[in-house]
Amino acid sequence: MKFDYNAEYFNPEHVLDCGQVFRFYPFKDGYFVISADKACYVHTDGNKTVVESEDNDYFYEYFDLNRDYSEIVKRAKTHNIPLLTRSAEAFKGLRLLNQNKEEMIYSFIISQNNNIPRIKGIISRICGGLGAKREFLGEEYFTFPSTAVLAGAGAEFFRSAGCGYRDIFLAETSVRILSEGIAHLEGLDGQELKKQLLSYKGIGAKVADCVALFGFGKRGSFPVDVWIEKIYKEDFNGTLTGRNKICEYFTGLFGEDSGYVQQYLFYGKRQNL
């Protein structure tokens, strides 16, 4: 099964390359993307971006295709911030994904103080060791392990997968989620969700904001990392110190559009726009 969408507001490269997702790689004319226990092939054909999958409803939601990004781009430009204006225009095909919540919790614990190639490698090893083997379009892949499987793996498995000091975080957090579930996190507002996420082993402020933004759809979240600190100083002439204060500054400025703006700024700066 397949569906398509206006490529102007759905650019697979920009969507996948901006740090919000780790389970994808080049495939044929586009990318092979894996989320939870599903896979799709996404590529651009002329003025359309095409998605082939075995679950179109899942990936339509995953790529946030029910949302009109032309309006988001317009709102971003009204702030008259040069880097933001350039980025929103150049990367209008960038979309925020709606990813599996539990997968995001574990993936972003792995992401802390780490680089993207290494993160992708660790997650791939965990999926290869604990996930179920599947096939789509002749391509073999592994599902992301369930919390029950992760909780039974133990810190030693995570250490052997290259997680380093994060091994104990993954072991303890998976055991806690197996016991409690995450249903109690579902209906929380952004601030309360962040507060609750911070109570899990291995989740600090930036990871909590990433999980809230990319997993729970809290678009008012604004993750702050070294790139955002650089942007704050160089493009906003900021004088505040401390990531929590910088986060408060940006969420106060951009409100419910904070997550979109963060991605435009982050990706634009990394692309030397």
PDB file of C-alpha atoms in Angstrom:
ATOM      1  CA  MET A   1       0.000   0.000   0.000  1.00  0.00           C
ATOM      2  CA  LYS A   2       1.127   3.554  -0.619  1.00  0.00           C
ATOM      3  CA  PHE A   3       0.065   7.168  -0.348  1.00  0.00           C
ATOM      4  CA  ASP A   4       1.597  10.474  -1.388  1.00  0.00           C
ATOM      5  CA  TYR A   5       1.781  14.049  -0.125  1.00  0.00           C
ATOM      6  CA  ASN A   6       2.881  17.456  -1.413  1.00  0.00           C
ATOM      7  CA  ALA A   7       6.694  17.308  -1.380  1.00  0.00           C
ATOM      8  CA  GLU A   8       6.982  21.044  -0.685  1.00  0.00           C
ATOM      9  CA  TYR A   9       5.834  20.382   2.878  1.00  0.00           C
ATOM     10  CA  PHE A  10       7.185  16.842   3.269  1.00  0.00           C
ATOM     11  CA  ASN A  11      10.884  16.437   2.545  1.00  0.00           C
ATOM     12  CA  PRO A  12      12.090  13.040   3.831  1.00  0.00           C
ATOM     13  CA  GLU A  13      15.736  14.105   4.089  1.00  0.00           C
ATOM     14  CA  HIS A  14      14.904  17.121   6.227  1.00  0.00           C
ATOM     15  CA  VAL A  15      12.435  15.183   8.389  1.00  0.00           C
ATOM     16  CA  LEU A  16      14.829  12.327   9.098  1.00  0.00           C
ATOM     17  CA  ASP A  17      18.111  14.225   9.298  1.00  0.00           C
ATOM     18  CA  CYS A  18      17.227  16.756  11.992  1.00  0.00           C
ATOM     19  CA  GLY A  19      17.946  14.616  15.051  1.00  0.00           C
ATOM     20  CA  GLN A  20      14.430  13.584  16.060  1.00  0.00           C
ATOM     21  CA  VAL A  21      14.650   9.963  14.877  1.00  0.00           C
ATOM     22  CA  PHE A  22      17.354   7.291  14.708  1.00  0.00           C
ATOM     23  CA  ARG A  23      15.900   4.228  12.968  1.00  0.00           C
ATOM     24  CA  PHE A  24      16.263   4.927   9.255  1.00  0.00           C
ATOM     25  CA  TYR A  25      18.815   4.496   6.476  1.00  0.00           C
ATOM     26  CA  PRO A  26      19.156   5.151   2.725  1.00  0.00           C
ATOM     27  CA  PHE A  27      17.135   2.671   0.655  1.00  0.00           C
ATOM     28  CA  LYS A  28      16.499   2.645  -3.108  1.00  0.00           C
ATOM     29  CA  ASP A  29      15.555   6.235  -4.041  1.00  0.00           C
ATOM     30  CA  GLY A  30      14.812   7.327  -0.493  1.00  0.00           C
ATOM     31  CA  TYR A  31      14.828   5.898   3.013  1.00  0.00           C
ATOM     32  CA  PHE A  32      13.807   2.780   4.909  1.00  0.00           C
ATOM     33  CA  VAL A  33      12.179   3.909   8.163  1.00  0.00           C
ATOM     34  CA  ILE A  34      11.378   1.715  11.161  1.00  0.00           C
ATOM     35  CA  SER A  35       9.086   2.690  14.028  1.00  0.00           C
ATOM     36  CA  ALA A  36       8.181   0.301  16.847  1.00  0.00           C
ATOM     37  CA  ASP A  37       7.220  -2.890  14.981  1.00  0.00           C
ATOM     38  CA  LYS A  38       6.505  -1.329  11.568  1.00  0.00           C
ATOM     39  CA  ALA A  39       8.517  -0.197   8.557  1.00  0.00           C
ATOM     40  CA  CYS A  40       7.987   2.000   5.515  1.00  0.00           C
ATOM     41  CA  TYR A  41       9.811   3.191   2.419  1.00  0.00           C
ATOM     42  CA  VAL A  42       9.638   6.938   1.830  1.00  0.00           C
ATOM     43  CA  HIS A  43      10.946   8.778  -1.221  1.00  0.00           C
ATOM     44  CA  THR A  44      10.245  11.842  -3.333  1.00  0.00           C
ATOM     45  CA  ASP A  45       8.933  11.493  -6.866  1.00  0.00           C
ATOM     46  CA  GLY A  46       8.647  14.844  -8.619  1.00  0.00           C
ATOM     47  CA  ASN A  47       6.382  17.107  -6.585  1.00  0.00           C
ATOM     48  CA  LYS A  48       5.088  14.271  -4.407  1.00  0.00           C
ATOM     49  CA  THR A  49       6.592  12.415  -1.488  1.00  0.00           C
ATOM     50  CA  VAL A  50       5.505   8.788  -1.559  1.00  0.00           C
ATOM     51  CA  VAL A  51       5.208   6.449   1.425  1.00  0.00           C
ATOM     52  CA  GLU A  52       4.925   2.690   0.947  1.00  0.00           C
ATOM     53  CA  SER A  53       3.997   0.650   4.013  1.00  0.00           C
ATOM     54  CA  GLU A  54       1.875  -2.169   5.368  1.00  0.00           C
ATOM     55  CA  ASP A  55       0.054   0.259   7.671  1.00  0.00           C
ATOM     56  CA  ASN A  56      -0.745   3.541   5.935  1.00  0.00           C
ATOM     57  CA  ASP A  57      -2.795   4.946   8.826  1.00  0.00           C
ATOM     58  CA  TYR A  58       0.124   4.485  11.213  1.00  0.00           C
ATOM     59  CA  PHE A  59       2.635   6.256   8.985  1.00  0.00           C
ATOM     60  CA  TYR A  60       0.220   9.024   7.966  1.00  0.00           C
ATOM     61  CA  GLU A  61       0.030   9.871  11.662  1.00  0.00           C
ATOM     62  CA  TYR A  62       3.737   9.187  12.190  1.00  0.00           C
ATOM     63  CA  PHE A  63       4.681  11.829   9.608  1.00  0.00           C
ATOM     64  CA  ASP A  64       2.073  14.236  11.070  1.00  0.00           C
ATOM     65  CA  LEU A  65       0.345  14.592   7.711  1.00  0.00           C
ATOM     66  CA  ASN A  66      -2.978  15.737   9.158  1.00  0.00           C
ATOM     67  CA  ARG A  67      -1.349  19.065  10.053  1.00  0.00           C
ATOM     68  CA  ASP A  68      -1.019  22.086   7.741  1.00  0.00           C
ATOM     69  CA  TYR A  69       2.638  23.099   7.923  1.00  0.00           C
ATOM     70  CA  SER A  70       2.199  26.043   5.565  1.00  0.00           C
ATOM     71  CA  GLU A  71       0.571  27.889   8.472  1.00  0.00           C
ATOM     72  CA  ILE A  72       3.386  26.919  10.851  1.00  0.00           C
ATOM     73  CA  VAL A  73       5.989  28.229   8.390  1.00  0.00           C
ATOM     74  CA  LYS A  74       4.070  31.512   8.062  1.00  0.00           C
ATOM     75  CA  ARG A  75       3.895  31.947  11.831  1.00  0.00           C
ATOM     76  CA  ALA A  76       7.609  31.228  12.195  1.00  0.00           C
ATOM     77  CA  LYS A  77       8.438  33.976   9.715  1.00  0.00           C
ATOM     78  CA  THR A  78       6.339  36.585  11.534  1.00  0.00           C
ATOM     79  CA  HIS A  79       8.942  36.702  14.327  1.00  0.00           C
ATOM     80  CA  ASN A  80      11.369  38.409  11.893  1.00  0.00           C
ATOM     81  CA  ILE A  81      14.358  36.515  13.257  1.00  0.00           C
ATOM     82  CA  PRO A  82      16.802  36.105  10.332  1.00  0.00           C
ATOM     83  CA  LEU A  83      17.970  32.531  11.041  1.00  0.00           C
ATOM     84  CA  LEU A  84      14.410  31.388  11.744  1.00  0.00           C
ATOM     85  CA  THR A  85      13.027  33.040   8.614  1.00  0.00           C
ATOM     86  CA  ARG A  86      15.730  31.495   6.423  1.00  0.00           C
ATOM     87  CA  SER A  87      15.348  28.067   7.986  1.00  0.00           C
ATOM     88  CA  ALA A  88      11.554  27.966   7.878  1.00  0.00           C
ATOM     89  CA  GLU A  89      11.648  28.844   4.180  1.00  0.00           C
ATOM     90  CA  ALA A  90      14.533  26.549   3.203  1.00  0.00           C
ATOM     91  CA  PHE A  91      13.270  23.616   5.271  1.00  0.00           C
ATOM     92  CA  LYS A  92       9.511  24.003   4.987  1.00  0.00           C
ATOM     93  CA  GLY A  93       9.405  20.267   4.216  1.00  0.00           C
ATOM     94  CA  LEU A  94      10.605  19.464   7.749  1.00  0.00           C
ATOM     95  CA  ARG A  95       7.873  17.903   9.879  1.00  0.00           C
ATOM     96  CA  LEU A  96       7.767  16.813  13.518  1.00  0.00           C
ATOM     97  CA  LEU A  97       7.171  13.089  13.857  1.00  0.00           C
ATOM     98  CA  ASN A  98       4.646  11.363  16.121  1.00  0.00           C
ATOM     99  CA  GLN A  99       6.771   8.483  17.359  1.00  0.00           C
ATOM    100  CA  ASN A 100       6.145   5.541  19.659  1.00  0.00           C
ATOM    101  CA  LYS A 101       6.250   6.864  23.219  1.00  0.00           C
ATOM    102  CA  GLU A 102       8.121   4.037  24.910  1.00  0.00           C
ATOM    103  CA  GLU A 103      10.619   3.790  22.064  1.00  0.00           C
ATOM    104  CA  MET A 104      11.294   7.520  22.457  1.00  0.00           C
ATOM    105  CA  ILE A 105      11.932   7.202  26.189  1.00  0.00           C
ATOM    106  CA  TYR A 106      14.573   4.511  25.696  1.00  0.00           C
ATOM    107  CA  SER A 107      16.069   6.045  22.544  1.00  0.00           C
ATOM    108  CA  PHE A 108      16.611   9.452  24.080  1.00  0.00           C
ATOM    109  CA  ILE A 109      18.096   7.981  27.252  1.00  0.00           C
ATOM    110  CA  ILE A 110      20.645   6.431  24.882  1.00  0.00           C
ATOM    111  CA  SER A 111      21.059   9.784  23.099  1.00  0.00           C
ATOM    112  CA  GLN A 112      22.359  11.752  26.092  1.00  0.00           C
ATOM    113  CA  ASN A 113      25.981  12.865  25.720  1.00  0.00           C
ATOM    114  CA  ASN A 114      26.183  10.850  22.517  1.00  0.00           C
ATOM    115  CA  ASN A 115      26.483  11.398  18.757  1.00  0.00           C
ATOM    116  CA  ILE A 116      23.935  10.318  16.172  1.00  0.00           C
ATOM    117  CA  PRO A 117      25.967   7.562  14.410  1.00  0.00           C
ATOM    118  CA  ARG A 118      26.726   5.953  17.780  1.00  0.00           C
ATOM    119  CA  ILE A 119      23.118   6.287  18.958  1.00  0.00           C
ATOM    120  CA  LYS A 120      21.896   4.604  15.774  1.00  0.00           C
ATOM    121  CA  GLY A 121      24.418   1.797  16.240  1.00  0.00           C
ATOM    122  CA  ILE A 122      23.420   1.130  19.841  1.00  0.00           C
ATOM    123  CA  ILE A 123      19.699   1.082  19.027  1.00  0.00           C
ATOM    124  CA  SER A 124      20.351  -1.206  16.062  1.00  0.00           C
ATOM    125  CA  ARG A 125      22.236  -3.654  18.295  1.00  0.00           C
ATOM    126  CA  ILE A 126      19.480  -3.615  20.915  1.00  0.00           C
ATOM    127  CA  CYS A 127      16.828  -4.273  18.266  1.00  0.00           C
ATOM    128  CA  GLY A 128      18.947  -6.980  16.642  1.00  0.00           C
ATOM    129  CA  GLY A 129      19.481  -8.679  19.980  1.00  0.00           C
ATOM    130  CA  LEU A 130      16.001  -8.373  21.475  1.00  0.00           C
ATOM    131  CA  GLY A 131      13.578  -7.443  18.685  1.00  0.00           C
ATOM    132  CA  ALA A 132      11.567  -9.674  16.351  1.00  0.00           C
ATOM    133  CA  LYS A 133      12.776 -10.202  12.793  1.00  0.00           C
ATOM    134  CA  ARG A 134      10.452  -8.845  10.088  1.00  0.00           C
ATOM    135  CA  GLU A 135      10.612  -8.194   6.358  1.00  0.00           C
ATOM    136  CA  PHE A 136       9.225  -5.439   4.155  1.00  0.00           C
ATOM    137  CA  LEU A 137       9.893  -4.914   0.432  1.00  0.00           C
ATOM    138  CA  GLY A 138      12.463  -7.702   0.654  1.00  0.00           C
ATOM    139  CA  GLU A 139      14.370  -5.827   3.364  1.00  0.00           C
ATOM    140  CA  GLU A 140      14.944  -7.515   6.721  1.00  0.00           C
ATOM    141  CA  TYR A 141      14.554  -5.433   9.862  1.00  0.00           C
ATOM    142  CA  PHE A 142      14.062  -5.887  13.595  1.00  0.00           C
ATOM    143  CA  THR A 143      11.260  -4.450  15.691  1.00  0.00           C
ATOM    144  CA  PHE A 144      11.954  -2.282  18.717  1.00  0.00           C
ATOM    145  CA  PRO A 145      11.768  -4.588  21.768  1.00  0.00           C
ATOM    146  CA  SER A 146       8.788  -4.387  24.095  1.00  0.00           C
ATOM    147  CA  THR A 147       9.280  -3.016  27.591  1.00  0.00           C
ATOM    148  CA  ALA A 148       8.794  -6.531  28.992  1.00  0.00           C
ATOM    149  CA  VAL A 149      11.691  -7.810  26.879  1.00  0.00           C
ATOM    150  CA  LEU A 150      13.895  -4.817  27.729  1.00  0.00           C
ATOM    151  CA  ALA A 151      13.163  -5.181  31.445  1.00  0.00           C
ATOM    152  CA  GLY A 152      14.232  -8.808  31.322  1.00  0.00           C
ATOM    153  CA  ALA A 153      17.504  -8.092  29.516  1.00  0.00           C
ATOM    154  CA  GLY A 154      19.434  -6.620  32.440  1.00  0.00           C
ATOM    155  CA  ALA A 155      22.147  -3.984  32.552  1.00  0.00           C
ATOM    156  CA  GLU A 156      24.781  -6.414  31.267  1.00  0.00           C
ATOM    157  CA  PHE A 157      22.996  -6.754  27.928  1.00  0.00           C
ATOM    158  CA  PHE A 158      22.808  -2.980  27.507  1.00  0.00           C
ATOM    159  CA  ARG A 159      26.468  -2.683  28.401  1.00  0.00           C
ATOM    160  CA  SER A 160      27.355  -5.269  25.757  1.00  0.00           C
ATOM    161  CA  ALA A 161      25.323  -3.278  23.211  1.00  0.00           C
ATOM    162  CA  GLY A 162      27.608  -0.288  23.791  1.00  0.00           C
ATOM    163  CA  CYS A 163      25.368   1.790  26.061  1.00  0.00           C
ATOM    164  CA  GLY A 164      28.171   2.595  28.502  1.00  0.00           C
ATOM    165  CA  TYR A 165      27.026   4.220  31.739  1.00  0.00           C
ATOM    166  CA  ARG A 166      23.473   4.392  30.344  1.00  0.00           C
ATOM    167  CA  ASP A 167      23.141   0.618  30.882  1.00  0.00           C
ATOM    168  CA  ILE A 168      21.759   0.990  34.387  1.00  0.00           C
ATOM    169  CA  PHE A 169      19.403   3.773  33.290  1.00  0.00           C
ATOM    170  CA  LEU A 170      17.839   1.547  30.621  1.00  0.00           C
ATOM    171  CA  ALA A 171      17.651  -1.434  32.975  1.00  0.00           C
ATOM    172  CA  GLU A 172      16.001   0.478  35.826  1.00  0.00           C
ATOM    173  CA  THR A 173      13.676   2.583  33.694  1.00  0.00           C
ATOM    174  CA  SER A 174      12.405  -0.421  31.709  1.00  0.00           C
ATOM    175  CA  VAL A 175      11.676  -2.280  34.957  1.00  0.00           C
ATOM    176  CA  ARG A 176       9.792   0.747  36.287  1.00  0.00           C
ATOM    177  CA  ILE A 177       7.748   1.160  33.102  1.00  0.00           C
ATOM    178  CA  LEU A 178       6.938  -2.562  33.078  1.00  0.00           C
ATOM    179  CA  SER A 179       5.589  -2.157  36.611  1.00  0.00           C
ATOM    180  CA  GLU A 180       3.754   1.154  36.186  1.00  0.00           C
ATOM    181  CA  GLY A 181       3.061   1.502  32.466  1.00  0.00           C
ATOM    182  CA  ILE A 182       2.975   4.990  30.959  1.00  0.00           C
ATOM    183  CA  ALA A 183      -0.797   5.534  30.692  1.00  0.00           C
ATOM    184  CA  HIS A 184      -0.619   7.998  33.586  1.00  0.00           C
ATOM    185  CA  LEU A 185       1.632  10.235  31.467  1.00  0.00           C
ATOM    186  CA  GLU A 186      -0.763  10.439  28.514  1.00  0.00           C
ATOM    187  CA  GLY A 187      -3.120  13.219  29.604  1.00  0.00           C
ATOM    188  CA  LEU A 188      -0.611  15.511  31.281  1.00  0.00           C
ATOM    189  CA  ASP A 189       0.118  19.017  30.062  1.00  0.00           C
ATOM    190  CA  GLY A 190       3.636  19.768  28.848  1.00  0.00           C
ATOM    191  CA  GLN A 191       5.024  21.110  32.115  1.00  0.00           C
ATOM    192  CA  GLU A 192       3.635  18.300  34.272  1.00  0.00           C
ATOM    193  CA  LEU A 193       4.754  15.692  31.735  1.00  0.00           C
ATOM    194  CA  LYS A 194       8.289  17.069  31.830  1.00  0.00           C
ATOM    195  CA  LYS A 195       8.245  17.009  35.646  1.00  0.00           C
ATOM    196  CA  GLN A 196       7.161  13.364  35.641  1.00  0.00           C
ATOM    197  CA  LEU A 197       9.675  12.335  32.966  1.00  0.00           C
ATOM    198  CA  LEU A 198      12.472  13.860  35.036  1.00  0.00           C
ATOM    199  CA  SER A 199      11.738  11.289  37.755  1.00  0.00           C
ATOM    200  CA  TYR A 200      12.966   8.425  35.520  1.00  0.00           C
ATOM    201  CA  LYS A 201      16.572   7.260  35.756  1.00  0.00           C
ATOM    202  CA  GLY A 202      18.611   8.692  32.912  1.00  0.00           C
ATOM    203  CA  ILE A 203      16.180  11.462  31.933  1.00  0.00           C
ATOM    204  CA  GLY A 204      17.397  15.033  32.347  1.00  0.00           C
ATOM    205  CA  ALA A 205      15.800  18.255  31.113  1.00  0.00           C
ATOM    206  CA  LYS A 206      16.884  18.016  27.467  1.00  0.00           C
ATOM    207  CA  VAL A 207      15.924  14.327  27.163  1.00  0.00           C
ATOM    208  CA  ALA A 208      12.562  15.031  28.849  1.00  0.00           C
ATOM    209  CA  ASP A 209      11.839  17.818  26.352  1.00  0.00           C
ATOM    210  CA  CYS A 210      12.803  15.550  23.433  1.00  0.00           C
ATOM    211  CA  VAL A 211      10.555  12.737  24.664  1.00  0.00           C
ATOM    212  CA  ALA A 212       7.688  15.169  25.248  1.00  0.00           C
ATOM    213  CA  LEU A 213       8.119  16.733  21.810  1.00  0.00           C
ATOM    214  CA  PHE A 214       8.801  13.732  19.599  1.00  0.00           C
ATOM    215  CA  GLY A 215       6.924  11.047  21.540  1.00  0.00           C
ATOM    216  CA  PHE A 216       4.031  12.730  23.320  1.00  0.00           C
ATOM    217  CA  GLY A 217       3.350  15.452  20.753  1.00  0.00           C
ATOM    218  CA  LYS A 218       3.922  18.350  23.171  1.00  0.00           C
ATOM    219  CA  ARG A 219       4.709  20.997  20.558  1.00  0.00           C
ATOM    220  CA  GLY A 220       5.321  23.616  23.217  1.00  0.00           C
ATOM    221  CA  SER A 221       8.536  21.825  24.261  1.00  0.00           C
ATOM    222  CA  PHE A 222      11.924  23.295  23.351  1.00  0.00           C
ATOM    223  CA  PRO A 223      14.918  20.967  23.891  1.00  0.00           C
ATOM    224  CA  VAL A 224      18.149  22.862  24.604  1.00  0.00           C
ATOM    225  CA  ASP A 225      21.520  21.353  23.667  1.00  0.00           C
ATOM    226  CA  VAL A 226      24.917  22.768  22.701  1.00  0.00           C
ATOM    227  CA  TRP A 227      23.572  23.845  19.289  1.00  0.00           C
ATOM    228  CA  ILE A 228      20.650  25.727  20.808  1.00  0.00           C
ATOM    229  CA  GLU A 229      22.991  27.398  23.311  1.00  0.00           C
ATOM    230  CA  LYS A 230      25.131  28.517  20.357  1.00  0.00           C
ATOM    231  CA  ILE A 231      22.064  29.837  18.526  1.00  0.00           C
ATOM    232  CA  TYR A 232      20.869  31.657  21.633  1.00  0.00           C
ATOM    233  CA  LYS A 233      24.187  33.491  21.981  1.00  0.00           C
ATOM    234  CA  GLU A 234      24.929  34.130  18.313  1.00  0.00           C
ATOM    235  CA  ASP A 235      21.486  34.731  16.795  1.00  0.00           C
ATOM    236  CA  PHE A 236      19.501  36.063  19.755  1.00  0.00           C
ATOM    237  CA  ASN A 237      22.335  37.925  21.515  1.00  0.00           C
ATOM    238  CA  GLY A 238      21.336  36.054  24.652  1.00  0.00           C
ATOM    239  CA  THR A 239      23.008  36.677  28.012  1.00  0.00           C
ATOM    240  CA  LEU A 240      21.229  34.115  30.201  1.00  0.00           C
ATOM    241  CA  THR A 241      23.262  31.181  31.493  1.00  0.00           C
ATOM    242  CA  GLY A 242      21.946  27.706  32.188  1.00  0.00           C
ATOM    243  CA  ARG A 243      19.880  25.572  29.871  1.00  0.00           C
ATOM    244  CA  ASN A 244      16.726  25.742  31.991  1.00  0.00           C
ATOM    245  CA  LYS A 245      16.670  29.538  31.742  1.00  0.00           C
ATOM    246  CA  ILE A 246      17.363  29.410  28.007  1.00  0.00           C
ATOM    247  CA  CYS A 247      14.524  26.915  27.598  1.00  0.00           C
ATOM    248  CA  GLU A 248      12.159  29.213  29.508  1.00  0.00           C
ATOM    249  CA  TYR A 249      13.210  32.131  27.312  1.00  0.00           C
ATOM    250  CA  PHE A 250      12.419  30.276  24.088  1.00  0.00           C
ATOM    251  CA  THR A 251       9.133  28.736  25.260  1.00  0.00           C
ATOM    252  CA  GLY A 252       8.053  32.167  26.472  1.00  0.00           C
ATOM    253  CA  LEU A 253       8.875  33.630  23.063  1.00  0.00           C
ATOM    254  CA  PHE A 254       7.394  30.946  20.837  1.00  0.00           C
ATOM    255  CA  GLY A 255       4.668  29.339  22.957  1.00  0.00           C
ATOM    256  CA  GLU A 256       2.909  26.367  21.371  1.00  0.00           C
ATOM    257  CA  ASP A 257       5.072  26.696  18.246  1.00  0.00           C
ATOM    258  CA  SER A 258       8.253  26.168  20.290  1.00  0.00           C
ATOM    259  CA  GLY A 259       8.930  22.646  19.045  1.00  0.00           C
ATOM    260  CA  TYR A 260       8.621  23.577  15.378  1.00  0.00           C
ATOM    261  CA  VAL A 261      10.816  26.634  15.844  1.00  0.00           C
ATOM    262  CA  GLN A 262      13.416  24.588  17.707  1.00  0.00           C
ATOM    263  CA  GLN A 263      13.723  22.210  14.778  1.00  0.00           C
ATOM    264  CA  TYR A 264      13.958  24.994  12.187  1.00  0.00           C
ATOM    265  CA  LEU A 265      16.662  26.756  14.212  1.00  0.00           C
ATOM    266  CA  PHE A 266      18.571  23.571  15.069  1.00  0.00           C
ATOM    267  CA  TYR A 267      18.561  22.205  11.537  1.00  0.00           C
ATOM    268  CA  GLY A 268      19.274  25.554   9.922  1.00  0.00           C
ATOM    269  CA  LYS A 269      22.266  26.212  12.142  1.00  0.00           C
ATOM    270  CA  ARG A 270      23.688  22.746  11.560  1.00  0.00           C
ATOM    271  CA  GLN A 271      23.313  23.245   7.821  1.00  0.00           C
ATOM    272  CA  ASN A 272      25.209  26.568   8.054  1.00  0.00           C
ATOM    273  CA  LEU A 273      22.210  28.392   6.607  1.00  0.00           C
TER     274      LEU A 273
END
